[in-house]
mmCIF file of C-alpha atoms in Angstrom:
data_model
loop_
_atom_site.group_PDB
_atom_site.id
_atom_site.type_symbol
_atom_site.label_atom_id
_atom_site.label_comp_id
_atom_site.label_asym_id
_atom_site.label_seq_id
_atom_site.Cartn_x
_atom_site.Cartn_y
_atom_site.Cartn_z
ATOM 1 C CA UNK P 22 -6.986 -5.546 -20.022
ATOM 2 C CA UNK P 23 -7.227 -1.766 -20.023
ATOM 3 C CA UNK P 24 -4.016 0.125 -19.306
ATOM 4 C CA UNK P 25 -3.992 3.742 -18.123
ATOM 5 C CA UNK P 26 -1.208 6.332 -18.113
ATOM 6 C CA UNK P 27 -1.586 9.713 -16.396
ATOM 7 C CA UNK P 28 0.342 12.877 -17.187
ATOM 8 C CA UNK P 29 0.175 16.598 -16.517
ATOM 9 C CA UNK P 30 0.919 16.846 -12.817
ATOM 10 C CA UNK P 31 3.330 19.348 -11.351
ATOM 11 C CA UNK P 32 3.851 22.269 -8.992
ATOM 12 C CA UNK P 33 1.422 25.194 -9.191
ATOM 13 C CA UNK P 34 0.710 28.222 -7.036
ATOM 14 C CA UNK P 35 -2.591 28.599 -5.170
ATOM 15 C CA UNK P 36 -5.241 29.895 -7.540
ATOM 16 C CA UNK P 37 -3.511 28.366 -10.536
ATOM 17 C CA UNK P 38 -4.614 25.690 -12.997
ATOM 18 C CA UNK P 39 -3.444 22.327 -14.268
ATOM 19 C CA UNK P 40 -4.862 19.835 -16.730
ATOM 20 C CA UNK P 41 -4.310 16.148 -16.118
ATOM 21 C CA UNK P 42 -4.540 13.612 -18.928
ATOM 22 C CA UNK P 43 -5.209 9.886 -18.808
ATOM 23 C CA UNK P 44 -4.406 7.887 -21.944
ATOM 24 C CA UNK P 45 -6.105 4.496 -22.211
ATOM 25 C CA UNK P 46 -5.252 1.431 -24.272
ATOM 26 C CA UNK P 47 -6.422 -2.164 -24.462
ATOM 27 C CA UNK P 48 -10.165 -1.576 -24.515
ATOM 28 C CA UNK P 49 -12.957 0.092 -26.455
ATOM 29 C CA UNK P 50 -12.495 3.558 -25.022
ATOM 30 C CA UNK P 51 -15.957 4.852 -25.843
ATOM 31 C CA UNK P 52 -17.491 2.008 -23.785
ATOM 32 C CA UNK P 53 -15.480 2.773 -20.656
ATOM 33 C CA UNK P 54 -16.612 4.473 -17.471
ATOM 34 C CA UNK P 55 -13.630 6.436 -16.164
ATOM 35 C CA UNK P 56 -12.794 8.302 -13.023
ATOM 36 C CA UNK P 57 -10.233 10.330 -11.097
ATOM 37 C CA UNK P 58 -9.150 9.692 -7.531
ATOM 38 C CA UNK P 59 -6.570 11.386 -5.337
ATOM 39 C CA UNK P 60 -4.545 10.489 -2.277
ATOM 40 C CA UNK P 61 -2.970 13.091 -0.038
ATOM 41 C CA UNK P 62 -0.129 12.190 2.371
ATOM 42 C CA UNK P 63 -1.478 10.304 5.364
ATOM 43 C CA UNK P 64 -4.998 10.129 3.960
ATOM 44 C CA UNK P 65 -7.124 7.528 2.248
ATOM 45 C CA UNK P 66 -7.566 7.593 -1.519
ATOM 46 C CA UNK P 67 -10.720 9.533 -2.343
ATOM 47 C CA UNK P 68 -12.940 9.683 -5.380
ATOM 48 C CA UNK P 69 -12.817 13.041 -7.190
ATOM 49 C CA UNK P 70 -14.995 12.656 -10.286
ATOM 50 C CA UNK P 71 -16.164 10.187 -12.864
ATOM 51 C CA UNK P 72 -17.560 10.221 -16.384
ATOM 52 C CA UNK P 73 -19.809 7.605 -17.986
ATOM 53 C CA UNK P 74 -19.607 6.365 -21.591
ATOM 54 C CA UNK P 75 -22.428 8.745 -22.535
ATOM 55 C CA UNK P 76 -20.709 11.711 -20.898
ATOM 56 C CA UNK P 77 -22.600 11.983 -17.613
ATOM 57 C CA UNK P 78 -20.326 13.476 -14.955
ATOM 58 C CA UNK P 79 -20.281 13.550 -11.179
ATOM 59 C CA UNK P 80 -17.958 15.326 -8.710
ATOM 60 C CA UNK P 81 -17.062 15.294 -5.043
ATOM 61 C CA UNK P 82 -18.443 18.425 -3.376
ATOM 62 C CA UNK P 83 -15.012 19.921 -2.631
ATOM 63 C CA UNK P 84 -14.121 20.288 -6.329
ATOM 64 C CA UNK P 85 -17.493 21.190 -7.858
ATOM 65 C CA UNK P 86 -17.231 24.396 -9.866
ATOM 66 C CA UNK P 87 -13.423 24.198 -9.941
ATOM 67 C CA UNK P 88 -12.656 20.880 -11.669
ATOM 68 C CA UNK P 89 -14.019 19.585 -14.965
ATOM 69 C CA UNK P 90 -13.756 15.984 -16.132
ATOM 70 C CA UNK P 91 -14.027 15.292 -19.856
ATOM 71 C CA UNK P 92 -13.174 12.687 -22.450
ATOM 72 C CA UNK P 93 -12.036 12.629 -26.069
ATOM 73 C CA UNK P 94 -13.061 9.291 -27.553
ATOM 74 C CA UNK P 95 -11.106 10.006 -30.730
ATOM 75 C CA UNK P 96 -7.889 10.361 -28.726
ATOM 76 C CA UNK P 97 -8.674 7.606 -26.178
ATOM 77 C CA UNK P 98 -7.956 10.167 -23.476
ATOM 78 C CA UNK P 99 -9.702 11.485 -20.385
ATOM 79 C CA UNK P 100 -8.921 14.854 -18.830
ATOM 80 C CA UNK P 101 -9.265 16.636 -15.517
ATOM 81 C CA UNK P 102 -9.119 20.419 -15.826
ATOM 82 C CA UNK P 103 -8.346 21.837 -12.399
ATOM 83 C CA UNK P 104 -8.844 25.559 -11.776
ATOM 84 C CA UNK P 105 -8.610 27.724 -8.648
ATOM 85 C CA UNK P 106 -6.318 25.160 -7.071
ATOM 86 C CA UNK P 107 -5.893 25.168 -3.319
ATOM 87 C CA UNK P 108 -3.145 23.703 -1.110
ATOM 88 C CA UNK P 109 -5.714 21.114 0.012
ATOM 89 C CA UNK P 110 -5.752 19.768 -3.555
ATOM 90 C CA UNK P 111 -2.171 18.565 -3.160
ATOM 91 C CA UNK P 112 -2.155 14.810 -3.741
ATOM 92 C CA UNK P 113 -1.216 12.027 -6.092
ATOM 93 C CA UNK P 114 -3.968 11.863 -8.689
ATOM 94 C CA UNK P 115 -4.942 8.512 -10.180
ATOM 95 C CA UNK P 116 -7.123 7.773 -13.153
ATOM 96 C CA UNK P 117 -9.224 4.665 -13.184
ATOM 97 C CA UNK P 118 -11.458 2.543 -15.377
ATOM 98 C CA UNK P 119 -14.449 1.056 -13.655
ATOM 99 C CA UNK P 120 -18.204 0.638 -13.496
ATOM 100 C CA UNK P 121 -20.778 3.394 -13.185
ATOM 101 C CA UNK P 122 -24.423 3.142 -12.217
ATOM 102 C CA UNK P 123 -26.294 6.367 -11.736
ATOM 103 C CA UNK P 124 -24.083 8.564 -9.585
ATOM 104 C CA UNK P 125 -22.140 5.604 -8.201
ATOM 105 C CA UNK P 126 -18.749 4.526 -9.511
ATOM 106 C CA UNK P 127 -16.570 1.543 -8.664
ATOM 107 C CA UNK P 128 -12.961 1.530 -9.915
ATOM 108 C CA UNK P 129 -11.398 -1.603 -11.353
ATOM 109 C CA UNK P 130 -8.141 -0.645 -13.110
ATOM 110 C CA UNK P 131 -5.693 2.046 -11.975
ATOM 111 C CA UNK P 132 -3.033 4.187 -13.534
ATOM 112 C CA UNK P 133 0.313 4.806 -11.850
ATOM 113 C CA UNK P 134 -0.580 8.264 -10.552
ATOM 114 C CA UNK P 135 0.723 11.782 -11.096
ATOM 115 C CA UNK P 136 1.750 14.219 -8.355
ATOM 116 C CA UNK P 137 -0.021 17.567 -8.018
ATOM 117 C CA UNK P 138 1.469 20.037 -5.554
ATOM 118 C CA UNK P 139 -0.213 23.370 -4.819
ATOM 119 C CA UNK P 140 2.150 25.659 -2.960
ATOM 120 C CA UNK P 141 3.522 29.169 -3.024
#
């Protein structure tokens, strides 16, 4: 069973940057499809981005050009670099391990989440 631990959340001003990390254990990391989701207060959890084992990436329209998902197979870690942050990006961010087919992704395992707050 894959286990995931997020880190890197915090408070940042609008226009600032944060990098989230997701450390994985319990599986062959290079074989895993991985993704990021977020859940704002009072809203449903939404998919943000995912990355396939061969490095193909896909993003929700609202973060394209601002967020970058990446992976380091040597460190068993996935990242989400978030730039030009907006108050609307405020949410709990969750990493996930799941299944990818083309541009579609289905999560299966979740991390515990990390809070990102964008506020002046």
